[in-house]
Amino acid sequence: MESERSFYPYIVVGCGGVGSAAVYWLSRRAGSDVLGLEQFELGHSNGGSQDHSRIIRLAYHDDRYTKLTPETYKAWQAVEEESGIKLVHKTGGVQFAKREEMGKIVDEYAKAMDANNIKYDRMKGSALRKRFPQFEIDDSYEAIYEPQSGLVDAAMANAVHIQLARGRGARVIDNCPVKGVERAKDGKITVYTAKGVFQCRRLVVAPGAWINHVLGSVGVHIPIYVTQEQVTYFATPNIKDFTKERYPIWIYHSPKYDFYGLPIHGNSGSKIGIDAGGPVVTADSRTFEPDKIREKACIEHLQKTIPKSLGPLMYTKTCLYTMPPDRHFVIDTCAKTGWDDVIICCGAGHVFKFACLVGKILTEMAVDGKTQYDISRFNLDREALTDPNWDPVLFMGTGGKVPTPSSKNTSKL
């Protein structure tokens, strides 16, 4: 009987954005030989892979990502074609800043996109306002518009990954935390869980903020900062102006915060958040309480730049970012500790747009022992992860910093 099966060639720990994608892509290669383990219920709100929408974009500040962004659209498209459900909505995307404050960040995005032949329009604030009247800004602002940007339906994507995988015979067990991992005498990997003991030949580890809970069993520790982030929805009365057909996703770079916004999707509210602006916590110490200081900062930013998006505050929802000190992905095996059959992923707080592709990459690493995609700079033995004195830089482009996890200072960035 299926309930009595304990050996699966492939086991995935964590079924959020990346983990659910790995279960999906593995099921395409291995069918019923795949087991996904999720410590909470599927679709839970404890981690970082939740809510209605996440930004997807070709525009990026670093060519290690811009070389992958076109491929991530292809990965999502494959899931859309199989499921018949639209997951990616292209709205266009704007990066903007005040020239005198953070214009250099806009320059960096342009440079990275030029290097990878990504098309975009560069314009002053008045030209952006002419194209999108929602942005009430002048020529003291500088902007980049990239037409392929948009949003991914996050909750739907995770659910679709799991449902399609189960359709191929993959097994997924939720409310099943992993308690430890060890090597069996015959070389297999033994995974101890709250719902039984399982064995596999390849283990994919993608549990977000809980990653070191699992990796400790195989002698690996990733220095990570877990921060409590949040997004806020406003019940704008100008609903039509903030639909996906009329309003692009956007990112605004300021000296203190990187703000981002998305059009209406999944509810009737316009959405705004601050990237990596929250206090350092742990997966256990975090709260679900909104931070009024950051809510106020979002309101003040919208009052200055996109005032018609405001309305009564609907709600603020928290989530977790899990970030290495350099805020780049970790995608590698644990070969240096003798566990080359354990493949790990830490998404650094900005992986969801790549989640489907990363699931495919982890699948190739598990099944083929290598991947066709360039992940060489996401290695586990890079200086940022091995040098204890590495200076953490956690904002995507602005260089904002956070206190060390041991610090009692958890003031906002």
Tab-separated table of C-alpha atoms in Angstrom:
chain	number	residue	atom	x	y	z
A	1	MET	CA	0.000	0.000	0.000
A	2	GLU	CA	1.119	3.573	-0.715
A	3	SER	CA	0.817	4.538	2.963
A	4	GLU	CA	3.411	1.894	3.856
A	5	ARG	CA	6.014	3.005	1.325
A	6	SER	CA	9.147	4.384	2.952
A	7	PHE	CA	11.694	4.586	0.099
A	8	TYR	CA	11.510	7.267	-2.578
A	9	PRO	CA	14.485	7.950	-4.844
A	10	TYR	CA	13.828	11.681	-4.443
A	11	ILE	CA	12.650	13.538	-1.352
A	12	VAL	CA	12.045	17.297	-1.181
A	13	VAL	CA	11.996	19.069	2.193
A	14	GLY	CA	9.802	22.191	2.113
A	15	CYS	CA	6.867	22.679	-0.256
A	16	GLY	CA	6.751	26.451	-0.585
A	17	GLY	CA	7.603	28.271	-3.809
A	18	VAL	CA	10.882	26.514	-4.632
A	19	GLY	CA	10.077	23.203	-2.963
A	20	SER	CA	6.704	22.792	-4.672
A	21	ALA	CA	8.393	23.557	-8.003
A	22	ALA	CA	11.053	20.917	-7.296
A	23	VAL	CA	8.349	18.353	-6.509
A	24	TYR	CA	6.634	19.281	-9.780
A	25	TRP	CA	9.731	19.065	-11.994
A	26	LEU	CA	10.930	15.887	-10.288
A	27	SER	CA	7.535	14.305	-10.933
A	28	ARG	CA	7.989	15.058	-14.628
A	29	ARG	CA	11.196	13.011	-14.542
A	30	ALA	CA	10.443	10.403	-11.891
A	31	GLY	CA	6.647	10.187	-11.483
A	32	SER	CA	5.693	8.391	-8.289
A	33	ASP	CA	9.298	8.147	-7.088
A	34	VAL	CA	9.017	11.602	-5.493
A	35	LEU	CA	8.077	12.540	-1.932
A	36	GLY	CA	7.485	16.106	-0.750
A	37	LEU	CA	7.567	16.906	2.967
A	38	GLU	CA	6.025	20.094	4.367
A	39	GLN	CA	6.230	20.890	8.079
A	40	PHE	CA	3.025	22.976	8.093
A	41	GLU	CA	-0.201	22.665	6.128
A	42	LEU	CA	0.113	23.308	2.418
A	43	GLY	CA	-0.434	26.977	1.578
A	44	HIS	CA	0.448	28.146	5.090
A	45	SER	CA	1.474	31.731	5.892
A	46	ASN	CA	4.421	31.049	8.210
A	47	GLY	CA	7.219	31.478	5.680
A	48	GLY	CA	7.948	33.443	2.546
A	49	SER	CA	5.953	31.737	-0.241
A	50	GLN	CA	2.476	33.094	0.205
A	51	ASP	CA	-0.005	35.832	-0.668
A	52	HIS	CA	-1.759	36.644	-3.932
A	53	SER	CA	1.045	38.088	-6.034
A	54	ARG	CA	4.787	38.392	-6.445
A	55	ILE	CA	6.771	40.484	-8.898
A	56	ILE	CA	8.386	38.864	-11.926
A	57	ARG	CA	10.728	40.827	-14.164
A	58	LEU	CA	13.541	40.680	-16.671
A	59	ALA	CA	14.988	43.836	-15.133
A	60	TYR	CA	17.645	43.035	-12.550
A	61	HIS	CA	20.675	44.742	-11.091
A	62	ASP	CA	23.127	41.860	-11.579
A	63	ASP	CA	23.930	39.706	-14.585
A	64	ARG	CA	23.974	36.490	-12.551
A	65	TYR	CA	20.190	36.963	-12.519
A	66	THR	CA	19.566	38.699	-15.842
A	67	LYS	CA	21.030	35.687	-17.626
A	68	LEU	CA	18.358	33.552	-15.925
A	69	THR	CA	15.316	35.816	-16.043
A	70	PRO	CA	14.274	34.905	-19.620
A	71	GLU	CA	14.466	31.226	-18.674
A	72	THR	CA	12.215	31.637	-15.668
A	73	TYR	CA	9.391	32.876	-17.921
A	74	LYS	CA	9.794	29.705	-19.990
A	75	ALA	CA	9.553	27.536	-16.886
A	76	TRP	CA	6.344	29.215	-15.736
A	77	GLN	CA	4.938	28.907	-19.247
A	78	ALA	CA	5.453	25.148	-19.180
A	79	VAL	CA	3.361	24.893	-16.004
A	80	GLU	CA	0.686	27.183	-17.450
A	81	GLU	CA	0.437	25.073	-20.588
A	82	GLU	CA	0.079	21.860	-18.627
A	83	SER	CA	-2.382	23.194	-16.075
A	84	GLY	CA	-4.409	25.551	-18.266
A	85	ILE	CA	-4.159	28.143	-15.494
A	86	LYS	CA	-2.619	31.572	-16.050
A	87	LEU	CA	0.054	32.196	-13.427
A	88	VAL	CA	2.086	35.052	-14.953
A	89	HIS	CA	0.387	38.355	-15.754
A	90	LYS	CA	2.538	40.793	-17.734
A	91	THR	CA	1.798	44.344	-16.658
A	92	GLY	CA	5.076	46.030	-17.531
A	93	GLY	CA	7.420	47.192	-14.819
A	94	VAL	CA	8.977	50.442	-13.628
A	95	GLN	CA	12.170	51.086	-11.696
A	96	PHE	CA	12.389	54.683	-10.562
A	97	ALA	CA	14.228	56.978	-8.173
A	98	LYS	CA	15.085	60.600	-7.601
A	99	ARG	CA	18.118	61.277	-9.749
A	100	GLU	CA	20.029	63.108	-7.033
A	101	GLU	CA	19.336	60.419	-4.438
A	102	MET	CA	19.518	56.969	-6.031
A	103	GLY	CA	19.949	57.574	-9.750
A	104	LYS	CA	23.031	55.346	-9.681
A	105	ILE	CA	20.789	52.341	-8.979
A	106	VAL	CA	18.782	53.040	-12.119
A	107	ASP	CA	22.120	53.183	-13.965
A	108	GLU	CA	23.089	49.759	-12.580
A	109	TYR	CA	19.840	48.189	-13.748
A	110	ALA	CA	20.323	49.670	-17.212
A	111	LYS	CA	23.888	48.371	-17.367
A	112	ALA	CA	22.912	44.830	-16.357
A	113	MET	CA	20.065	44.749	-18.885
A	114	ASP	CA	22.284	46.131	-21.653
A	115	ALA	CA	24.776	43.339	-20.973
A	116	ASN	CA	22.056	40.745	-21.548
A	117	ASN	CA	20.204	42.431	-24.432
A	118	ILE	CA	17.057	43.077	-22.401
A	119	LYS	CA	14.938	45.791	-23.975
A	120	TYR	CA	13.739	48.720	-21.890
A	121	ASP	CA	12.803	52.378	-22.143
A	122	ARG	CA	14.623	54.961	-20.075
A	123	MET	CA	12.745	58.160	-19.327
A	124	LYS	CA	12.313	61.149	-17.073
A	125	GLY	CA	9.501	61.357	-14.556
A	126	SER	CA	7.244	63.449	-16.772
A	127	ALA	CA	7.432	60.864	-19.566
A	128	LEU	CA	6.545	58.098	-17.126
A	129	ARG	CA	3.597	60.163	-15.904
A	130	LYS	CA	2.426	60.631	-19.472
A	131	ARG	CA	2.505	56.869	-20.038
A	132	PHE	CA	1.054	56.001	-16.631
A	133	PRO	CA	-0.806	58.971	-15.091
A	134	GLN	CA	-0.964	57.133	-11.775
A	135	PHE	CA	2.663	58.211	-11.184
A	136	GLU	CA	2.372	61.883	-10.241
A	137	ILE	CA	6.078	62.696	-10.524
A	138	ASP	CA	8.251	65.273	-12.289
A	139	ASP	CA	11.635	65.304	-13.969
A	140	SER	CA	13.551	65.141	-10.708
A	141	TYR	CA	12.780	61.414	-11.043
A	142	GLU	CA	14.380	59.001	-13.478
A	143	ALA	CA	12.790	55.745	-14.582
A	144	ILE	CA	13.230	52.555	-16.538
A	145	TYR	CA	10.230	50.808	-18.071
A	146	GLU	CA	10.545	47.129	-18.972
A	147	PRO	CA	7.480	45.722	-20.778
A	148	GLN	CA	7.852	42.027	-19.865
A	149	SER	CA	7.576	42.555	-16.101
A	150	GLY	CA	4.467	41.618	-14.186
A	151	LEU	CA	3.291	39.410	-11.385
A	152	VAL	CA	3.086	35.718	-10.545
A	153	ASP	CA	0.060	34.389	-8.696
A	154	ALA	CA	2.051	32.943	-5.803
A	155	ALA	CA	-0.534	30.932	-3.889
A	156	MET	CA	-2.002	29.547	-7.100
A	157	ALA	CA	1.432	28.603	-8.452
A	158	ASN	CA	2.337	26.615	-5.349
A	159	ALA	CA	-0.988	24.785	-5.419
A	160	VAL	CA	-0.729	24.024	-9.145
A	161	HIS	CA	2.795	22.610	-8.720
A	162	ILE	CA	1.582	20.218	-6.035
A	163	GLN	CA	-1.597	19.173	-7.837
A	164	LEU	CA	0.199	18.410	-11.090
A	165	ALA	CA	2.890	16.460	-9.239
A	166	ARG	CA	0.287	14.406	-7.395
A	167	GLY	CA	-1.353	13.742	-10.735
A	168	ARG	CA	1.857	11.983	-11.786
A	169	GLY	CA	1.877	9.899	-8.630
A	170	ALA	CA	4.163	12.004	-6.439
A	171	ARG	CA	3.349	11.854	-2.728
A	172	VAL	CA	3.159	15.030	-0.634
A	173	ILE	CA	2.772	14.930	3.152
A	174	ASP	CA	2.009	18.116	5.041
A	175	ASN	CA	2.169	18.820	8.795
A	176	CYS	CA	5.285	16.668	8.681
A	177	PRO	CA	8.398	18.427	10.069
A	178	VAL	CA	11.793	16.839	9.471
A	179	LYS	CA	13.570	15.965	12.718
A	180	GLY	CA	16.926	14.839	11.325
A	181	VAL	CA	18.877	13.251	8.500
A	182	GLU	CA	21.533	10.521	8.627
A	183	ARG	CA	23.391	8.155	6.340
A	184	ALA	CA	22.204	4.555	6.306
A	185	LYS	CA	24.701	1.671	6.144
A	186	ASP	CA	23.728	0.956	2.536
A	187	GLY	CA	24.458	4.564	1.535
A	188	LYS	CA	20.883	5.773	1.327
A	189	ILE	CA	19.771	8.980	3.047
A	190	THR	CA	17.470	8.415	6.015
A	191	VAL	CA	15.015	11.219	6.804
A	192	TYR	CA	13.337	11.215	10.213
A	193	THR	CA	9.992	13.019	10.358
A	194	ALA	CA	7.013	13.458	12.654
A	195	LYS	CA	5.078	11.023	10.465
A	196	GLY	CA	7.609	8.288	9.933
A	197	VAL	CA	11.061	7.457	8.628
A	198	PHE	CA	11.771	7.707	4.908
A	199	GLN	CA	14.794	6.985	2.737
A	200	CYS	CA	16.004	8.369	-0.587
A	201	ARG	CA	18.957	8.551	-2.943
A	202	ARG	CA	18.760	12.332	-3.443
A	203	LEU	CA	17.501	14.877	-0.951
A	204	VAL	CA	16.465	18.408	-1.995
A	205	VAL	CA	16.389	20.878	0.898
A	206	ALA	CA	14.376	24.096	0.406
A	207	PRO	CA	12.631	24.910	3.705
A	208	GLY	CA	13.257	28.668	3.803
A	209	ALA	CA	13.931	30.040	7.280
A	210	TRP	CA	14.221	26.509	8.659
A	211	ILE	CA	17.064	25.512	6.328
A	212	ASN	CA	19.715	25.139	9.024
A	213	HIS	CA	17.364	22.967	11.097
A	214	VAL	CA	17.816	20.356	8.364
A	215	LEU	CA	21.367	21.061	7.227
A	216	GLY	CA	22.777	20.691	10.732
A	217	SER	CA	22.353	16.918	10.312
A	218	VAL	CA	24.748	16.904	7.333
A	219	GLY	CA	27.391	19.188	8.821
A	220	VAL	CA	26.434	22.336	6.922
A	221	HIS	CA	25.476	25.738	8.295
A	222	ILE	CA	24.552	28.698	6.107
A	223	PRO	CA	24.895	32.124	7.733
A	224	ILE	CA	21.446	33.600	7.229
A	225	TYR	CA	19.462	36.605	8.340
A	226	VAL	CA	15.759	35.986	8.787
A	227	THR	CA	13.755	39.202	8.684
A	228	GLN	CA	10.069	39.850	9.232
A	229	GLU	CA	8.699	41.669	6.200
A	230	GLN	CA	5.231	42.874	5.308
A	231	VAL	CA	2.958	44.088	2.531
A	232	THR	CA	-0.026	46.414	2.830
A	233	TYR	CA	-3.206	46.596	0.753
A	234	PHE	CA	-5.208	49.794	0.279
A	235	ALA	CA	-8.861	49.937	-0.787
A	236	THR	CA	-8.336	52.554	-3.468
A	237	PRO	CA	-11.592	54.070	-4.768
A	238	ASN	CA	-9.853	54.415	-8.159
A	239	ILE	CA	-10.041	50.691	-8.817
A	240	LYS	CA	-10.000	50.789	-12.613
A	241	ASP	CA	-6.747	52.766	-12.703
A	242	PHE	CA	-4.960	50.083	-10.671
A	243	THR	CA	-5.948	46.947	-12.534
A	244	LYS	CA	-3.353	44.729	-14.204
A	245	GLU	CA	-4.365	46.136	-17.594
A	246	ARG	CA	-3.530	49.736	-16.628
A	247	TYR	CA	-0.986	49.757	-13.826
A	248	PRO	CA	2.532	48.278	-13.891
A	249	ILE	CA	4.477	46.684	-11.099
A	250	TRP	CA	7.086	49.117	-9.795
A	251	ILE	CA	10.138	49.438	-7.557
A	252	TYR	CA	11.217	52.729	-6.049
A	253	HIS	CA	14.749	53.176	-4.729
A	254	SER	CA	15.263	55.619	-1.875
A	255	PRO	CA	18.202	56.129	0.504
A	256	LYS	CA	16.355	54.339	3.316
A	257	TYR	CA	13.931	51.895	1.707
A	258	ASP	CA	13.273	50.061	-1.515
A	259	PHE	CA	9.499	50.274	-1.970
A	260	TYR	CA	7.613	48.080	-4.432
A	261	GLY	CA	4.043	47.927	-5.628
A	262	LEU	CA	1.702	45.707	-7.617
A	263	PRO	CA	-1.674	46.148	-9.277
A	264	ILE	CA	-4.896	44.661	-7.991
A	265	HIS	CA	-4.857	40.865	-8.017
A	266	GLY	CA	-6.555	38.378	-5.719
A	267	ASN	CA	-8.465	41.063	-3.842
A	268	SER	CA	-9.632	44.621	-4.578
A	269	GLY	CA	-6.637	46.443	-3.101
A	270	SER	CA	-3.492	48.030	-4.503
A	271	LYS	CA	-0.390	46.506	-2.917
A	272	ILE	CA	2.805	48.034	-1.543
A	273	GLY	CA	5.736	46.646	0.411
A	274	ILE	CA	9.254	47.488	1.502
A	275	ASP	CA	12.037	45.172	0.379
A	276	ALA	CA	14.211	43.793	3.209
A	277	GLY	CA	13.157	46.556	5.570
A	278	GLY	CA	12.139	44.521	8.593
A	279	PRO	CA	13.818	43.520	11.848
A	280	VAL	CA	16.002	40.460	12.191
A	281	VAL	CA	14.073	37.624	13.848
A	282	THR	CA	14.137	33.843	13.841
A	283	ALA	CA	11.585	31.439	12.429
A	284	ASP	CA	10.436	30.848	15.995
A	285	SER	CA	10.590	34.377	17.422
A	286	ARG	CA	8.825	36.186	14.586
A	287	THR	CA	5.389	37.666	15.173
A	288	PHE	CA	2.509	38.246	12.797
A	289	GLU	CA	1.976	41.805	14.016
A	290	PRO	CA	2.242	44.609	11.409
A	291	ASP	CA	4.869	47.293	11.929
A	292	LYS	CA	3.121	50.663	12.024
A	293	ILE	CA	6.358	52.530	11.217
A	294	ARG	CA	6.698	50.814	7.854
A	295	GLU	CA	2.972	51.146	7.169
A	296	LYS	CA	3.372	54.898	7.681
A	297	ALA	CA	6.440	54.999	5.418
A	298	CYS	CA	4.449	53.297	2.651
A	299	ILE	CA	1.578	55.756	3.002
A	300	GLU	CA	3.950	58.732	2.875
A	301	HIS	CA	5.677	57.377	-0.232
A	302	LEU	CA	2.368	56.853	-2.032
A	303	GLN	CA	1.158	60.309	-1.038
A	304	LYS	CA	4.218	61.764	-2.811
A	305	THR	CA	4.268	59.588	-5.912
A	306	ILE	CA	1.064	57.549	-6.505
A	307	PRO	CA	-1.606	59.213	-4.341
A	308	LYS	CA	-4.650	57.789	-6.134
A	309	SER	CA	-3.623	54.271	-5.111
A	310	LEU	CA	-4.404	55.121	-1.507
A	311	GLY	CA	-7.647	54.429	0.311
A	312	PRO	CA	-8.646	52.820	3.590
A	313	LEU	CA	-5.987	50.399	4.806
A	314	MET	CA	-7.398	46.928	4.148
A	315	TYR	CA	-4.757	44.882	5.956
A	316	THR	CA	-1.038	44.309	6.348
A	317	LYS	CA	0.352	40.801	6.022
A	318	THR	CA	3.738	39.619	7.304
A	319	CYS	CA	6.166	37.096	5.846
A	320	LEU	CA	9.791	36.012	6.286
A	321	TYR	CA	12.864	36.707	4.170
A	322	THR	CA	15.786	34.288	4.581
A	323	MET	CA	18.974	35.910	3.303
A	324	PRO	CA	22.681	35.064	3.227
A	325	PRO	CA	24.986	38.020	4.024
A	326	ASP	CA	25.445	38.929	0.335
A	327	ARG	CA	21.762	38.373	-0.454
A	328	HIS	CA	22.448	36.044	-3.334
A	329	PHE	CA	20.907	32.616	-3.859
A	330	VAL	CA	22.550	29.487	-2.532
A	331	ILE	CA	22.070	26.588	-4.939
A	332	ASP	CA	24.606	23.812	-4.435
A	333	THR	CA	25.267	20.345	-3.063
A	334	CYS	CA	26.755	19.528	0.333
A	335	ALA	CA	29.641	17.670	-1.303
A	336	LYS	CA	32.320	19.214	0.918
A	337	THR	CA	30.840	17.518	3.966
A	338	GLY	CA	30.441	14.207	2.138
A	339	TRP	CA	26.813	14.712	1.181
A	340	ASP	CA	26.930	15.319	-2.574
A	341	ASP	CA	23.488	13.691	-2.743
A	342	VAL	CA	21.963	16.542	-0.726
A	343	ILE	CA	21.034	19.548	-2.886
A	344	ILE	CA	20.151	22.800	-1.169
A	345	CYS	CA	18.493	26.091	-2.026
A	346	CYS	CA	18.255	29.337	-0.091
A	347	GLY	CA	16.306	31.927	-2.071
A	348	ALA	CA	17.704	35.045	-0.378
A	349	GLY	CA	14.342	36.767	-0.057
A	350	HIS	CA	13.852	37.367	-3.776
A	351	VAL	CA	13.534	33.927	-5.332
A	352	PHE	CA	9.808	33.567	-5.960
A	353	LYS	CA	9.921	35.025	-9.458
A	354	PHE	CA	12.560	32.359	-10.206
A	355	ALA	CA	10.890	29.606	-8.178
A	356	CYS	CA	9.680	27.489	-11.064
A	357	LEU	CA	13.043	27.628	-12.831
A	358	VAL	CA	14.959	26.927	-9.619
A	359	GLY	CA	12.769	23.874	-9.066
A	360	LYS	CA	13.823	22.695	-12.525
A	361	ILE	CA	17.484	23.399	-11.719
A	362	LEU	CA	17.293	21.417	-8.475
A	363	THR	CA	15.647	18.572	-10.387
A	364	GLU	CA	18.452	18.480	-12.942
A	365	MET	CA	21.019	18.456	-10.151
A	366	ALA	CA	19.205	15.602	-8.400
A	367	VAL	CA	18.553	13.458	-11.471
A	368	ASP	CA	21.476	14.299	-13.761
A	369	GLY	CA	24.099	15.444	-11.261
A	370	LYS	CA	24.421	18.804	-13.029
A	371	THR	CA	22.297	21.583	-14.504
A	372	GLN	CA	22.280	23.284	-17.879
A	373	TYR	CA	21.923	26.694	-16.202
A	374	ASP	CA	24.760	28.833	-14.876
A	375	ILE	CA	24.547	28.712	-11.087
A	376	SER	CA	28.300	28.898	-10.525
A	377	ARG	CA	28.059	32.081	-8.453
A	378	PHE	CA	25.454	30.636	-6.117
A	379	ASN	CA	27.984	28.225	-4.630
A	380	LEU	CA	28.098	27.247	-0.978
A	381	ASP	CA	31.815	27.914	-0.519
A	382	ARG	CA	31.876	31.552	-1.639
A	383	GLU	CA	33.509	34.120	0.610
A	384	ALA	CA	30.285	35.681	1.825
A	385	LEU	CA	29.310	32.337	3.367
A	386	THR	CA	32.713	31.248	4.658
A	387	ASP	CA	34.197	34.506	5.995
A	388	PRO	CA	32.678	35.254	9.431
A	389	ASN	CA	33.681	38.896	9.038
A	390	TRP	CA	31.776	39.381	5.801
A	391	ASP	CA	29.853	42.654	5.969
A	392	PRO	CA	26.164	41.945	5.310
A	393	VAL	CA	24.510	43.949	2.543
A	394	LEU	CA	20.884	43.005	2.353
A	395	PHE	CA	19.172	45.570	0.170
A	396	MET	CA	18.972	44.561	-3.475
A	397	GLY	CA	20.853	47.614	-4.691
A	398	THR	CA	21.039	50.299	-2.065
A	399	GLY	CA	23.515	48.758	0.346
A	400	GLY	CA	21.269	48.973	3.400
A	401	LYS	CA	22.479	46.847	6.303
A	402	VAL	CA	20.971	45.027	9.251
A	403	PRO	CA	22.344	44.175	12.688
A	404	THR	CA	23.874	40.738	13.182
A	405	PRO	CA	21.451	38.029	14.322
A	406	SER	CA	23.004	38.063	17.803
A	407	SER	CA	22.482	41.809	18.189
A	408	LYS	CA	19.744	43.068	20.465
A	409	ASN	CA	19.259	46.038	18.178
A	410	THR	CA	16.338	45.255	15.899
A	411	SER	CA	15.587	48.798	14.779
A	412	LYS	CA	14.173	49.315	11.324
A	413	LEU	CA	16.473	49.964	8.398
